[in-house]
């Protein structure tokens, strides 16, 4: 393989982790990230001054620099049709087209897909007006799950405990201009993230991870984009994982093929392991943030070889996992997700053995970083087992002095304190 120049689209911690992993491959010359963030420079990644929705400028850059292929991080670009635009320009790109991206862009579209291809999910119903949605509440027990139909950055889901709360939520969503919403049976069980690299009817499964969506310790507080993650999942048996593959991954990939998407990209399956078996909570059409930051360090397989095979329709190499545990904790801006502080000065993040800092919403200069709202960075530790990785990360965090930030103190406890 000739040494390649690669382009990653996006700006967050997930894109940091993707670009860093690609950059580790011997097949790579340079990894660019558009727009990226200033923190990426610490990992030898080259941020570009091009916005992720400026397809014309991105295509021009890819042509000028002879980019071998582009890896799309975020869902917004996929839902806006970046893959279609690149392919029309004769460029190789990893990600699903705009049609297939509706599996994430519209909850209703995803549920119809699951119904058609017999993928197990929660009992659900879609509504387009207030009156029938309120009446529809009668068909569901409490708590009931209420989801806005479109993209919400993981924050458009409300689990209403009581009927008045459900009625208020539904009324508010329609008042805010939502055109469709979905009511769902509330599933119970541990939640896991599975990332499947799909090449039409072929697939490979990346190491699994668990995210923590609620803002505060003990799964309290509002839903966020994700506050921490770890991999592997020692609490998940081989038989349970196999059942997820048989019951969920197989019908999903065969559905993607039958639907004629010619899907080349990631399908992220958010799963709940209920008493009645695994059920899909959601599909996303890209890797998870922050799960990617702990999943990719566990990948032994060369990510460049995997994606290069995928986009060129050669057989993908097998997935080999490193026998280590990786755990990461998000450092978020005070007030996130409702009203995050912006612009606070951050202290320094000294180098430490087997600790990585994957930057996300930061700005300024490398020696004087400032927060830019939301999830600022992730502190990631790797070690022989999860307990050691957890200790390592929390020891590191305890030494930081970041009064305008916060983090969860219990990432990994679901595996360690059972
Ligand atoms: P989503 O935006 O679809 O990822 O949902 C956000 C979070 O809400 C999920 O990660 C779950 O924790 C929770 N959730 C979504 N759907 C359900 C459901 N049917 N039952 C229980 N929890 C759910
Ligand atoms: N970590 C959840 C997501 O990426 O949607």
XYZ file of N, CA, C and O in Angstrom, residues 107-245:
556
model
N -36.592 8.882 13.632
C -36.926 7.729 14.491
C -38.000 6.876 13.813
O -37.978 5.646 13.894
N -38.953 7.557 13.161
C -40.055 6.876 12.509
C -39.537 5.990 11.364
O -39.935 4.827 11.222
N -38.612 6.519 10.593
C -38.009 5.765 9.480
C -37.310 4.517 10.019
O -37.443 3.414 9.486
N -36.564 4.700 11.122
C -35.823 3.575 11.706
C -36.787 2.503 12.215
O -36.555 1.301 12.014
N -37.882 2.929 12.841
C -38.837 1.946 13.372
C -39.506 1.181 12.237
O -39.730 -0.035 12.339
N -39.812 1.864 11.136
C -40.386 1.168 9.987
C -39.412 0.128 9.437
O -39.802 -0.978 9.072
N -38.128 0.490 9.413
C -37.097 -0.451 8.954
C -37.061 -1.674 9.878
O -37.045 -2.819 9.422
N -37.071 -1.413 11.183
C -37.019 -2.538 12.140
C -38.234 -3.441 11.998
O -38.125 -4.658 12.074
N -39.407 -2.826 11.774
C -40.614 -3.642 11.578
C -40.483 -4.509 10.334
O -40.761 -5.692 10.343
N -40.012 -3.871 9.249
C -39.953 -4.578 7.975
C -38.974 -5.751 8.021
O -39.248 -6.809 7.459
N -37.845 -5.555 8.703
C -36.811 -6.602 8.676
C -36.756 -7.392 9.984
O -35.779 -8.089 10.247
N -37.789 -7.275 10.774
C -37.941 -8.107 11.988
C -36.782 -7.958 12.956
O -36.219 -8.944 13.432
N -36.417 -6.723 13.224
C -35.403 -6.443 14.235
C -36.135 -6.129 15.538
O -37.009 -5.261 15.549
N -35.826 -6.830 16.628
C -36.568 -6.610 17.875
C -36.349 -5.208 18.447
O -35.222 -4.731 18.542
N -37.449 -4.550 18.808
C -37.377 -3.212 19.392
C -38.558 -3.047 20.352
O -39.344 -3.969 20.526
N -38.654 -1.869 20.980
C -39.751 -1.628 21.910
C -41.066 -1.480 21.142
O -41.076 -1.036 19.991
N -42.175 -1.787 21.812
C -43.495 -1.472 21.257
C -43.559 0.051 21.060
O -43.105 0.802 21.924
N -44.092 0.495 19.930
C -43.993 1.927 19.615
C -45.120 2.379 18.713
O -45.762 1.556 18.044
N -45.351 3.685 18.687
C -46.324 4.251 17.750
C -45.941 5.699 17.440
O -45.502 6.430 18.326
N -46.142 6.090 16.183
C -45.787 7.448 15.737
C -47.043 8.316 15.642
O -48.091 7.835 15.208
N -46.906 9.591 16.043
C -48.050 10.514 16.001
C -47.658 11.819 15.323
O -46.538 12.281 15.481
N -48.631 12.406 14.597
C -48.351 13.665 13.912
C -49.217 14.815 14.437
O -49.117 15.930 13.943
N -50.088 14.547 15.399
C -50.831 15.665 15.990
C -51.057 15.441 17.483
O -51.035 14.306 17.970
N -51.254 16.540 18.161
C -51.324 16.552 19.618
C -52.451 15.668 20.146
O -52.245 14.862 21.053
N -53.627 15.809 19.528
C -54.805 15.118 20.066
C -54.603 13.597 20.054
O -54.826 12.919 21.057
N -54.166 13.073 18.911
C -54.027 11.609 18.851
C -52.845 11.132 19.696
O -52.874 10.034 20.245
N -51.805 11.968 19.839
C -50.676 11.563 20.692
C -51.133 11.459 22.145
O -50.789 10.501 22.844
N -51.933 12.417 22.587
C -52.432 12.376 23.975
C -53.331 11.164 24.175
O -53.227 10.455 25.180
N -54.176 10.892 23.184
C -55.054 9.716 23.279
C -54.219 8.433 23.255
O -54.521 7.464 23.952
N -53.144 8.450 22.458
C -52.274 7.272 22.317
C -51.604 6.868 23.613
O -51.176 5.716 23.768
N -51.511 7.809 24.543
C -50.888 7.501 25.841
C -51.588 6.332 26.532
O -50.973 5.600 27.303
N -52.877 6.173 26.230
C -53.643 5.090 26.856
C -53.108 3.706 26.493
O -53.342 2.744 27.211
N -52.405 3.614 25.361
C -51.912 2.302 24.919
C -50.579 1.932 25.557
O -50.027 0.871 25.246
N -50.041 2.821 26.387
C -48.722 2.560 26.973
C -48.781 2.658 28.496
O -49.518 3.480 29.043
N -47.986 1.820 29.160
C -47.873 1.895 30.619
C -46.950 3.062 30.988
O -46.301 3.650 30.126
N -46.899 3.438 32.249
C -45.917 4.408 32.749
C -44.805 3.636 33.432
O -45.131 2.636 34.100
N -43.574 4.099 33.354
C -43.149 5.235 32.549
C -43.290 4.966 31.051
O -43.238 3.825 30.619
N -43.470 6.055 30.301
C -43.554 5.951 28.851
C -42.422 6.795 28.249
O -42.048 7.821 28.811
N -41.870 6.316 27.130
C -40.768 7.034 26.472
C -41.335 7.886 25.348
O -42.111 7.395 24.525
N -40.963 9.164 25.332
C -41.446 10.096 24.310
C -40.244 10.612 23.536
O -39.294 11.140 24.125
N -40.266 10.428 22.214
C -39.107 10.831 21.399
C -39.522 11.798 20.302
O -40.456 11.509 19.538
N -38.822 12.912 20.221
C -38.980 13.791 19.069
C -38.424 13.046 17.864
O -37.453 12.305 17.977
N -39.031 13.235 16.680
C -38.658 12.409 15.531
C -37.264 12.687 14.982
O -36.540 11.767 14.637
N -36.869 13.969 14.917
C -35.633 14.321 14.194
C -34.371 14.248 15.038
O -34.390 13.787 16.170
N -33.240 14.709 14.451
C -31.943 14.691 15.136
C -31.951 15.632 16.333
O -32.311 16.792 16.212
N -31.536 15.133 17.493
C -31.558 15.968 18.698
C -30.265 15.853 19.489
O -30.231 16.231 20.664
N -29.217 15.274 18.914
C -27.973 15.114 19.657
C -28.148 14.308 20.928
O -27.504 14.580 21.933
N -29.010 13.284 20.884
C -29.204 12.415 22.053
C -30.003 13.065 23.165
O -30.114 12.528 24.247
N -30.579 14.248 22.900
C -31.244 14.969 23.978
C -32.746 15.103 23.747
O -33.413 15.813 24.483
N -33.289 14.423 22.736
C -34.710 14.571 22.406
C -35.585 13.467 22.949
O -36.661 13.229 22.428
N -35.116 12.792 24.004
C -35.870 11.669 24.561
C -36.262 11.978 25.999
O -35.420 12.379 26.796
N -37.541 11.817 26.302
C -37.998 12.032 27.673
C -38.648 10.742 28.173
O -39.454 10.134 27.463
N -38.276 10.321 29.356
C -38.933 9.171 29.980
C -39.871 9.735 31.037
O -39.439 10.233 32.071
N -41.172 9.731 30.720
C -42.164 10.363 31.598
C -42.700 9.327 32.580
O -43.197 8.277 32.179
N -42.614 9.667 33.866
C -43.020 8.724 34.908
C -44.535 8.727 35.115
O -45.110 7.713 35.481
N -45.147 9.890 34.915
C -46.577 10.022 35.219
C -47.326 10.541 33.987
O -46.714 11.095 33.064
N -48.644 10.385 34.011
C -49.454 10.853 32.889
C -49.365 12.376 32.714
O -49.162 12.850 31.589
N -49.484 13.180 33.806
C -49.349 14.629 33.607
C -47.993 15.017 32.989
O -47.931 15.872 32.097
N -46.925 14.340 33.429
C -45.602 14.645 32.872
C -45.570 14.287 31.386
O -45.031 15.038 30.557
N -46.156 13.149 31.038
C -46.189 12.724 29.635
C -46.983 13.729 28.805
O -46.563 14.134 27.717
N -48.133 14.170 29.337
C -48.978 15.106 28.590
C -48.252 16.438 28.378
O -48.291 17.014 27.291
N -47.585 16.897 29.428
C -46.834 18.160 29.309
C -45.728 18.038 28.268
O -45.513 18.943 27.456
N -45.015 16.923 28.301
C -43.899 16.740 27.361
C -44.394 16.725 25.927
O -43.828 17.384 25.040
N -45.473 15.975 25.694
C -46.016 15.866 24.330
C -46.492 17.235 23.853
O -46.194 17.666 22.728
N -47.194 17.947 24.723
C -47.704 19.266 24.359
C -46.550 20.201 24.011
O -46.572 20.898 22.991
N -45.526 20.171 24.855
C -44.376 21.057 24.646
C -43.641 20.731 23.342
O -43.278 21.626 22.583
N -43.469 19.434 23.057
C -42.753 19.067 21.821
C -43.489 19.569 20.586
O -42.890 20.124 19.678
N -44.828 19.413 20.568
C -45.584 19.910 19.416
C -45.532 21.435 19.373
O -45.397 22.029 18.305
N -45.608 22.072 20.550
C -45.557 23.548 20.579
C -44.224 24.063 20.061
O -44.145 25.113 19.441
N -43.150 23.284 20.314
C -41.820 23.709 19.853
C -41.630 23.451 18.362
O -40.551 23.666 17.817
N -42.669 22.909 17.717
C -42.593 22.785 16.263
C -42.294 21.391 15.764
O -42.142 21.168 14.557
N -42.196 20.442 16.668
C -41.957 19.057 16.257
C -43.148 18.580 15.419
O -44.299 18.816 15.783
N -42.885 17.914 14.281
C -44.002 17.499 13.427
C -44.450 16.079 13.702
O -45.580 15.693 13.406
N -43.495 15.294 14.240
C -43.811 13.885 14.507
C -43.188 13.518 15.822
O -42.054 13.934 16.097
N -43.899 12.741 16.616
C -43.201 12.152 17.742
C -43.607 10.707 17.940
O -44.613 10.240 17.424
N -42.737 10.007 18.667
C -42.911 8.574 18.824
C -43.114 8.279 20.310
O -42.387 8.805 21.152
N -44.120 7.467 20.611
C -44.269 6.940 21.969
C -43.737 5.519 21.975
O -43.953 4.771 21.020
N -43.024 5.180 23.038
C -42.436 3.843 23.118
C -42.622 3.257 24.502
O -42.563 3.963 25.512
N -42.760 1.964 24.512
C -42.724 1.198 25.756
C -41.354 1.415 26.401
O -40.337 1.440 25.703
N -41.330 1.585 27.714
C -40.047 1.799 28.389
C -39.402 0.442 28.693
O -39.930 -0.352 29.460
N -38.284 0.200 28.056
C -37.571 -1.059 28.254
C -36.694 -0.965 29.496
O -36.247 0.114 29.873
N -36.435 -2.121 30.090
C -35.599 -2.158 31.285
C -34.468 -3.148 31.065
O -34.694 -4.259 30.580
N -33.259 -2.721 31.432
C -32.109 -3.611 31.309
C -30.874 -2.795 31.045
O -30.969 -1.591 30.783
N -29.699 -3.424 31.116
C -28.477 -2.684 30.825
C -28.413 -2.302 29.343
O -28.940 -3.009 28.492
N -27.778 -1.156 29.085
C -27.728 -0.617 27.724
C -26.296 -0.698 27.209
O -25.357 -0.365 27.935
N -26.144 -1.138 25.969
C -24.805 -1.290 25.382
C -24.754 -0.686 23.987
O -25.777 -0.549 23.328
N -23.548 -0.353 23.565
C -23.355 0.191 22.214
C -22.556 -0.788 21.378
O -21.486 -1.237 21.792
N -23.088 -1.097 20.207
C -22.411 -2.001 19.286
C -22.157 -1.263 17.981
O -23.071 -0.652 17.440
N -20.913 -1.339 17.513
C -20.551 -0.649 16.275
C -20.211 -1.681 15.210
O -19.284 -2.462 15.377
N -20.974 -1.648 14.137
C -20.804 -2.641 13.083
C -20.296 -1.921 11.831
O -20.901 -0.946 11.384
N -19.170 -2.414 11.307
C -18.629 -1.867 10.061
C -19.295 -2.633 8.925
O -19.074 -3.834 8.776
N -20.127 -1.932 8.160
C -20.931 -2.609 7.139
C -20.370 -2.327 5.744
O -20.029 -1.189 5.409
N -20.282 -3.409 4.947
C -19.882 -3.299 3.539
C -20.944 -4.050 2.752
O -20.818 -5.248 2.513
N -22.020 -3.362 2.466
C -23.208 -3.961 1.837
C -23.702 -5.158 2.652
O -24.281 -4.955 3.716
N -23.466 -6.400 2.189
C -23.994 -7.530 2.971
C -22.936 -8.163 3.884
O -23.186 -9.190 4.516
N -21.754 -7.569 3.942
C -20.689 -8.074 4.814
C -20.552 -7.159 6.030
O -20.861 -5.977 5.941
N -20.057 -7.706 7.124
C -19.871 -6.836 8.287
C -18.771 -7.340 9.210
O -18.405 -8.511 9.177
N -18.262 -6.416 10.018
C -17.313 -6.726 11.090
C -17.775 -5.955 12.331
O -18.212 -4.803 12.207
N -17.639 -6.570 13.505
C -18.095 -5.918 14.735
C -16.901 -5.409 15.539
O -15.978 -6.173 15.847
N -16.922 -4.141 15.872
C -15.844 -3.538 16.669
C -16.039 -3.919 18.145
O -17.130 -4.354 18.539
N -15.010 -3.733 18.981
C -15.175 -4.006 20.409
C -16.382 -3.247 20.963
O -16.650 -2.118 20.564
N -17.102 -3.882 21.884
C -18.309 -3.250 22.430
C -17.980 -2.312 23.583
O -16.931 -2.415 24.206
N -18.907 -1.400 23.857
C -18.678 -0.413 24.920
C -19.997 -0.083 25.602
O -21.073 -0.421 25.105
N -19.893 0.567 26.748
C -21.074 1.111 27.409
C -20.882 2.609 27.613
O -19.848 3.050 28.099
N -21.905 3.346 27.230
C -21.928 4.799 27.382
C -22.673 5.156 28.679
O -23.313 4.295 29.280
N -22.606 6.390 29.097
C -23.346 6.894 30.261
C -23.995 8.199 29.840
O -23.322 9.223 29.772
N -25.311 8.135 29.527
C -25.943 9.289 28.881
C -26.390 10.369 29.852
O -26.520 11.521 29.457
N -26.689 9.992 31.093
C -27.185 11.014 32.017
C -26.032 11.869 32.523
O -24.901 11.415 32.647
N -26.373 13.107 32.883
C -25.329 14.083 33.212
C -24.612 13.782 34.532
O -23.417 14.045 34.661
N -25.337 13.234 35.512
C -24.747 13.147 36.868
C -24.600 11.714 37.356
O -25.200 10.788 36.814
N -23.855 11.558 38.442
C -23.597 10.255 39.045
C -24.900 9.503 39.316
O -25.920 10.115 39.637
N -24.828 8.184 39.219
C -25.986 7.355 39.523
C -27.065 7.462 38.455
O -28.234 7.212 38.736
N -26.686 7.855 37.234
C -27.639 8.034 36.135
C -28.756 9.004 36.501
O -29.930 8.782 36.208
N -28.364 10.098 37.147
C -29.322 11.155 37.477
C -29.123 12.322 36.496
O -28.082 12.438 35.855
N -30.138 13.180 36.456
C -30.006 14.395 35.653
C -30.413 14.183 34.212
O -30.836 13.099 33.820
N -30.292 15.242 33.415
C -30.765 15.206 32.030
C -29.895 14.310 31.131
O -28.745 14.037 31.456
N -30.460 13.879 30.014
C -29.690 13.147 29.012
C -28.686 14.075 28.342
O -28.962 15.247 28.116
N -27.530 13.525 28.033
C -26.477 14.297 27.361
C -26.046 13.518 26.124
O -26.603 12.462 25.836
N -25.030 13.994 25.443
C -24.450 13.226 24.344
C -23.689 12.009 24.840
O -23.378 11.101 24.080
N -23.372 11.958 26.134
C -22.583 10.840 26.700
C -21.474 11.382 27.580
O -20.761 12.291 27.190
N -21.366 10.843 28.806
C -20.453 11.410 29.810
C -19.246 10.532 30.119
O -18.365 10.931 30.888
N -19.220 9.325 29.554
C -18.084 8.445 29.823
C -18.376 7.080 29.260
O -19.535 6.748 28.980
N -17.345 6.278 29.079
C -17.532 4.962 28.463
C -16.376 4.053 28.837
O -15.324 4.529 29.297
N -16.598 2.759 28.637
C -15.511 1.806 28.848
C -15.706 0.601 27.932
O -16.818 0.319 27.460
N -14.621 -0.093 27.728
C -14.608 -1.310 26.914
C -13.435 -2.153 27.391
O -12.382 -1.577 27.694
N -13.522 -3.497 27.524
C -14.673 -4.318 27.158
C -15.747 -4.296 28.231
O -15.676 -3.490 29.157
N -16.722 -5.218 28.066
C -17.862 -5.316 28.972
C -17.798 -6.667 29.682
O -18.370 -7.646 29.202
N -17.098 -6.728 30.826
C -16.921 -8.028 31.487
C -18.228 -8.648 31.965
O -18.313 -9.860 32.123
N -19.262 -7.815 32.137
C -20.537 -8.336 32.647
C -21.367 -9.019 31.560
O -22.400 -9.616 31.851
N -20.938 -8.897 30.311
C -21.705 -9.459 29.191
C -21.114 -10.820 28.817
O -19.919 -10.910 28.501
N -21.949 -11.858 28.834
C -21.424 -13.197 28.531
C -21.298 -13.381 27.017
O -21.924 -12.660 26.233
N -20.508 -14.374 26.626
C -20.358 -14.679 25.196
C -21.708 -15.067 24.586
O -22.008 -14.712 23.446
N -22.512 -15.789 25.387
C -23.824 -16.221 24.870
C -24.729 -15.007 24.629
O -25.455 -14.949 23.629
N -24.678 -14.029 25.540
C -25.503 -12.824 25.362
C -25.047 -12.036 24.124
O -25.861 -11.534 23.358
N -23.737 -11.952 23.948
C -23.213 -11.231 22.789
C -23.623 -11.951 21.503
O -24.029 -11.316 20.527
N -23.539 -13.284 21.527
C -23.907 -14.047 20.334
C -25.386 -13.841 20.003
O -25.763 -13.715 18.843
N -26.215 -13.759 21.053
C -27.641 -13.546 20.810
C -27.887 -12.171 20.171
O -28.763 -12.010 19.324
N -27.098 -11.189 20.589
C -27.222 -9.864 19.965
C -26.893 -9.952 18.468
O -27.538 -9.317 17.633
N -25.886 -10.755 18.155
C -25.496 -10.897 16.742
C -26.614 -11.607 15.968
O -27.059 -11.129 14.922
